[in-house]
Short mmCIF file of C-alpha atoms in Angstrom, two decimals:
data_model
loop_
_atom_site.label_atom_id
_atom_site.label_comp_id
_atom_site.label_asym_id
_atom_site.label_seq_id
_atom_site.Cartn_x
_atom_site.Cartn_y
_atom_site.Cartn_z
CA ALA K 82 0.08 0.09 -0.35
CA VAL K 83 1.00 3.61 -0.85
CA LEU K 84 -0.22 5.93 1.76
CA TYR K 85 -0.36 9.40 0.00
CA GLU K 86 -1.22 13.09 1.22
CA LEU K 87 -3.44 15.38 0.24
CA VAL K 88 -6.18 17.06 2.55
CA GLY K 89 -9.44 16.22 1.74
CA GLY K 90 -8.89 13.08 0.11
CA PRO K 91 -10.32 11.71 -3.64
CA GLU K 92 -12.60 14.58 -4.00
CA SER K 93 -10.13 17.06 -3.21
CA LEU K 94 -8.07 15.49 -6.21
CA LYS K 95 -10.88 15.79 -8.68
CA GLN K 96 -11.26 19.22 -7.53
CA LYS K 97 -7.81 20.33 -7.97
CA ARG K 98 -7.30 18.16 -11.74
CA SER K 99 -10.35 20.16 -12.86
CA GLY K 100 -9.70 23.47 -11.77
CA GLU K 101 -12.87 23.74 -9.46
CA ALA K 102 -12.15 26.03 -5.93
CA PRO K 103 -11.19 23.43 -3.43
CA GLU K 104 -13.29 22.73 -0.53
CA GLY K 105 -13.14 25.19 2.23
CA GLY K 106 -12.45 28.03 0.03
CA GLY K 107 -9.55 30.51 1.00
CA ASN K 108 -8.40 28.54 3.75
CA LEU K 109 -6.83 26.17 1.36
CA ALA K 110 -6.57 27.88 -1.90
CA TRP K 111 -2.92 29.50 -1.60
CA VAL K 112 -1.58 26.38 -1.24
CA GLY K 113 -2.54 24.94 -4.69
CA MET K 114 -1.51 28.86 -6.00
CA PHE K 115 1.76 28.48 -4.46
CA GLN K 116 2.51 25.03 -5.85
CA GLN K 117 1.24 26.07 -9.29
CA TRP K 118 3.81 28.75 -8.83
CA LEU K 119 6.46 26.92 -8.08
CA LYS K 120 5.97 24.46 -10.74
CA THR K 121 6.18 27.15 -13.23
CA LYS K 122 9.01 29.17 -11.48
CA LEU K 123 11.20 25.62 -11.51
CA GLY K 124 10.16 24.34 -14.44
CA LEU K 125 8.85 21.15 -12.87
CA SER K 126 5.90 19.19 -13.34
CA PHE K 127 2.46 18.96 -10.96
CA GLN K 128 2.75 15.81 -9.50
CA LEU K 129 -1.50 15.58 -9.26
CA GLN K 130 -1.11 15.47 -13.06
CA GLU K 131 1.81 12.79 -12.98
CA VAL K 132 1.13 10.41 -10.42
CA ASP K 133 -1.93 8.05 -10.43
CA TYR K 134 -3.65 8.38 -7.24
CA GLU K 135 -6.51 6.38 -8.61
CA ALA K 136 -3.96 3.04 -8.37
CA ALA K 137 -5.53 -0.04 -6.41
CA ASN K 138 -2.69 0.14 -3.94
CA PHE K 139 -3.11 3.89 -3.16
CA VAL K 140 -4.68 4.51 0.48
CA HIS K 141 -5.82 8.29 1.46
CA ALA K 142 -3.72 8.93 4.73
CA ASP K 143 -4.00 12.84 5.25
CA MET K 144 -6.84 14.56 6.97
CA ASP K 145 -10.79 15.41 5.67
CA VAL K 146 -11.05 19.16 4.87
CA GLU K 147 -13.30 19.67 8.05
CA GLY K 148 -11.28 18.49 10.62
CA PHE K 149 -7.83 20.07 8.80
CA LEU K 150 -9.67 23.47 8.91
CA LYS K 151 -11.40 22.88 12.39
CA THR K 152 -7.50 22.27 13.71
CA GLN K 153 -5.97 25.01 12.12
CA GLU K 154 -8.65 27.21 13.83
CA GLU K 155 -7.94 25.60 17.44
CA LYS K 156 -4.20 26.16 16.72
CA LYS K 157 -4.87 29.94 15.32
CA GLU K 158 -2.73 28.77 12.31
CA ASN K 159 -2.66 30.79 9.04
CA PHE K 160 -0.09 31.02 5.61
CA LEU K 161 0.87 34.54 7.29
CA GLY K 162 1.69 33.19 10.60
CA LEU K 163 3.77 30.31 9.48
CA TRP K 164 5.67 32.51 7.14
CA PHE K 165 6.55 34.76 9.86
CA LYS K 166 7.33 31.96 12.32
CA ALA K 167 9.69 30.39 9.53
CA ALA K 168 11.19 33.97 9.05
CA LYS K 169 11.98 34.16 12.85
CA VAL K 170 13.27 31.00 13.05
CA GLN K 171 15.63 31.41 9.91
CA ALA K 172 16.85 34.48 11.47
CA GLU K 173 17.79 32.57 14.73
CA LEU K 174 19.95 30.32 13.01
CA ALA K 175 21.56 32.70 10.74
CA ALA K 176 22.59 34.37 13.91
CA ASP K 177 24.29 31.10 15.33
CA GLN K 178 26.10 30.79 11.85
CA PRO K 179 29.85 32.75 10.84
CA ALA K 180 29.42 35.86 8.84
CA GLY K 181 30.63 34.12 5.73
CA LYS K 182 28.24 31.34 5.75
CA ARG K 183 24.89 32.62 7.42
CA GLN K 184 21.73 31.38 5.23
CA PRO K 185 19.58 33.76 3.32
CA GLY K 186 16.43 35.28 4.57
CA MET K 187 13.26 34.51 3.86
CA ALA K 188 12.88 37.90 2.19
CA GLN K 189 15.92 36.63 0.04
CA ILE K 190 14.86 33.62 -1.05
CA LEU K 191 11.41 35.46 -2.25
CA GLU K 192 13.41 38.10 -4.15
CA TRP K 193 14.94 35.09 -5.72
CA MET K 194 11.92 33.40 -6.73
CA MET K 195 10.39 36.70 -8.07
CA SER K 196 13.26 36.95 -10.05
CA ASP K 197 13.53 36.50 -14.08
CA ASP K 198 16.63 34.05 -13.79
CA SER K 199 16.00 30.54 -15.48
CA SER K 200 14.61 27.85 -13.89
CA ASP K 201 18.25 25.93 -13.65
CA GLU K 202 19.53 29.03 -12.09
CA LEU K 203 17.24 29.28 -9.37
CA LYS K 204 17.02 25.32 -8.93
CA ILE K 205 21.10 25.93 -8.31
CA VAL K 206 20.08 28.51 -5.69
CA LEU K 207 17.58 26.47 -3.85
CA GLY K 208 19.33 23.77 -4.07
CA ARG K 209 22.19 25.02 -2.00
CA GLU K 210 19.59 25.70 0.58
CA PHE K 211 18.49 22.17 0.92
CA ASP K 212 20.46 21.37 4.02
CA SER K 213 19.39 23.76 6.26
CA VAL K 214 15.56 22.83 5.51
CA GLU K 215 15.60 20.27 8.49
CA ASN K 216 16.61 22.54 10.78
CA LEU K 217 14.10 25.25 9.79
CA ILE K 218 11.20 22.89 9.73
CA ALA K 219 12.25 21.56 13.57
CA GLY K 220 12.13 25.16 14.59
CA ILE K 221 8.79 25.65 12.58
CA GLU K 222 7.37 22.73 14.17
CA GLY K 223 8.25 23.62 18.13
CA GLY K 224 5.77 24.98 20.75
CA GLY K 225 3.28 22.12 20.07
CA GLY K 226 3.86 21.63 16.03
CA THR K 227 1.49 22.73 13.38
CA VAL K 228 -1.83 21.38 11.49
CA ILE K 229 0.20 21.54 8.33
CA ILE K 230 2.89 19.09 9.76
CA GLY K 231 2.63 17.88 12.84
CA GLU K 232 -0.95 16.91 13.13
CA ARG K 233 -0.99 15.11 9.29
CA ASN K 234 1.41 13.44 10.55
CA ARG K 235 -0.13 11.87 12.87
CA VAL K 236 -2.87 10.57 11.01
CA VAL K 237 -0.12 8.79 8.87
CA ILE K 238 0.71 6.86 11.47
CA GLU K 239 -2.75 5.89 12.58
CA VAL K 240 -3.30 4.66 8.73
CA LEU K 241 -0.27 3.05 9.06
CA LYS K 242 -1.12 0.78 11.96
CA LYS K 243 -4.38 0.03 10.43
CA GLU K 244 -2.75 -1.03 7.30
CA MET K 245 -0.51 -3.41 9.05
CA THR K 246 -3.35 -4.61 11.07
CA LYS K 247 -4.72 -5.58 7.75
CA GLY K 248 -1.73 -7.80 7.06
CA LYS K 249 0.06 -5.83 4.58
CA LYS K 250 3.72 -5.72 5.08
CA ARG K 251 5.08 -3.77 2.13
CA LEU K 252 3.79 -0.18 2.68
CA ALA K 253 5.32 3.47 1.48
CA VAL K 254 4.94 6.78 2.75
CA PHE K 255 4.02 9.25 -0.05
CA TYR K 256 4.80 12.12 1.72
CA GLY K 257 6.49 15.65 0.86
CA ALA K 258 9.89 16.38 2.33
CA ALA K 259 8.84 19.27 4.95
CA HIS K 260 6.80 16.31 6.79
CA LEU K 261 10.05 13.78 6.87
CA PRO K 262 12.00 14.64 10.20
CA ASP K 263 8.90 14.62 12.52
CA LEU K 264 7.76 11.67 10.53
CA ALA K 265 11.27 9.67 10.74
CA GLU K 266 10.68 10.26 14.83
CA ARG K 267 7.29 9.11 14.97
CA LEU K 268 8.42 6.13 13.06
CA GLU K 269 10.89 5.17 15.16
CA VAL K 270 8.83 5.37 18.21
CA ALA K 271 6.22 3.23 16.35
CA GLY K 272 9.15 0.39 16.63
CA PHE K 273 10.65 0.78 13.17
CA ARG K 274 14.47 1.29 12.29
CA SER K 275 16.26 2.76 9.30
CA ASP K 276 17.64 -0.12 7.65
CA ALA K 277 19.10 1.15 3.81
CA VAL K 278 19.65 4.50 2.31
CA GLU K 279 19.03 5.24 -1.48
CA TRP K 280 18.79 8.39 -3.41
CA GLU K 281 16.80 9.50 -6.18
CA THR K 282 17.37 12.22 -8.79
CA ALA K 283 14.77 14.94 -7.97
CA TRP K 284 15.59 17.05 -10.56
CA ASP K 285 18.40 17.58 -13.30
CA VAL K 286 20.49 21.14 -13.57
CA PRO K 287 22.84 21.36 -16.80
CA THR K 288 26.41 22.14 -16.04
CA THR K 289 29.47 23.20 -18.24
CA GLU K 290 31.20 20.70 -16.55
CA LYS K 291 30.56 17.18 -16.02
CA LYS K 292 31.37 16.08 -12.24
CA GLU K 293 30.36 13.09 -10.09
CA VAL K 294 28.68 15.06 -7.11
CA GLU K 295 28.35 12.45 -3.70
CA PRO K 296 25.22 13.23 -1.88
CA PRO K 297 25.76 14.38 1.78
CA ASP K 298 26.40 11.57 4.17
CA ARG K 299 23.46 11.56 6.27
CA SER K 300 20.17 9.70 7.32
CA VAL K 301 17.26 9.89 4.71
CA ARG K 302 14.31 11.35 6.57
#
């Protein structure tokens, strides 16, 4: 079974593919708009148009729209609040770095994304910052966690356990990278352990020199 993320489930998938306004209106509309914007700026494909979510072994493992919005309301969580929290955490992380190695701020990253540089140039710029993402997400998740990551990861573990009680032994969790540090911790608490690491190419960036680049030597989250 492949446990996949998508707030709302199959019905939301149909709405997004057809271009309909998502259930929940403006509370969720920004997510789709941001995803489409990133796809265009970085010259990538949109996963909802590339992946067969209707495959027989795909299992929805995410919150429904009603539960997601209710939990966000309880935690007073919104896009603007998350953005400011991320900016604050990034500033704190940057302050601990030597002056010559400080990470760019959220405003700098946004400036890069708004530039007219080619998608390959933007990929290079962003790719250099990926090693700081785990610390950034850990900071954002501090103080009770977020709905957009922590609460949804809790649902994943619940669904995983249900699928295991059905006798399934080969399971995959198909979630975005931001979820993985917290999800890895939850899996360890549930009794799982890392047995192997395998790297896959997410994107290619043309270079003038052909070099073999070793991936960083750290556990996959």
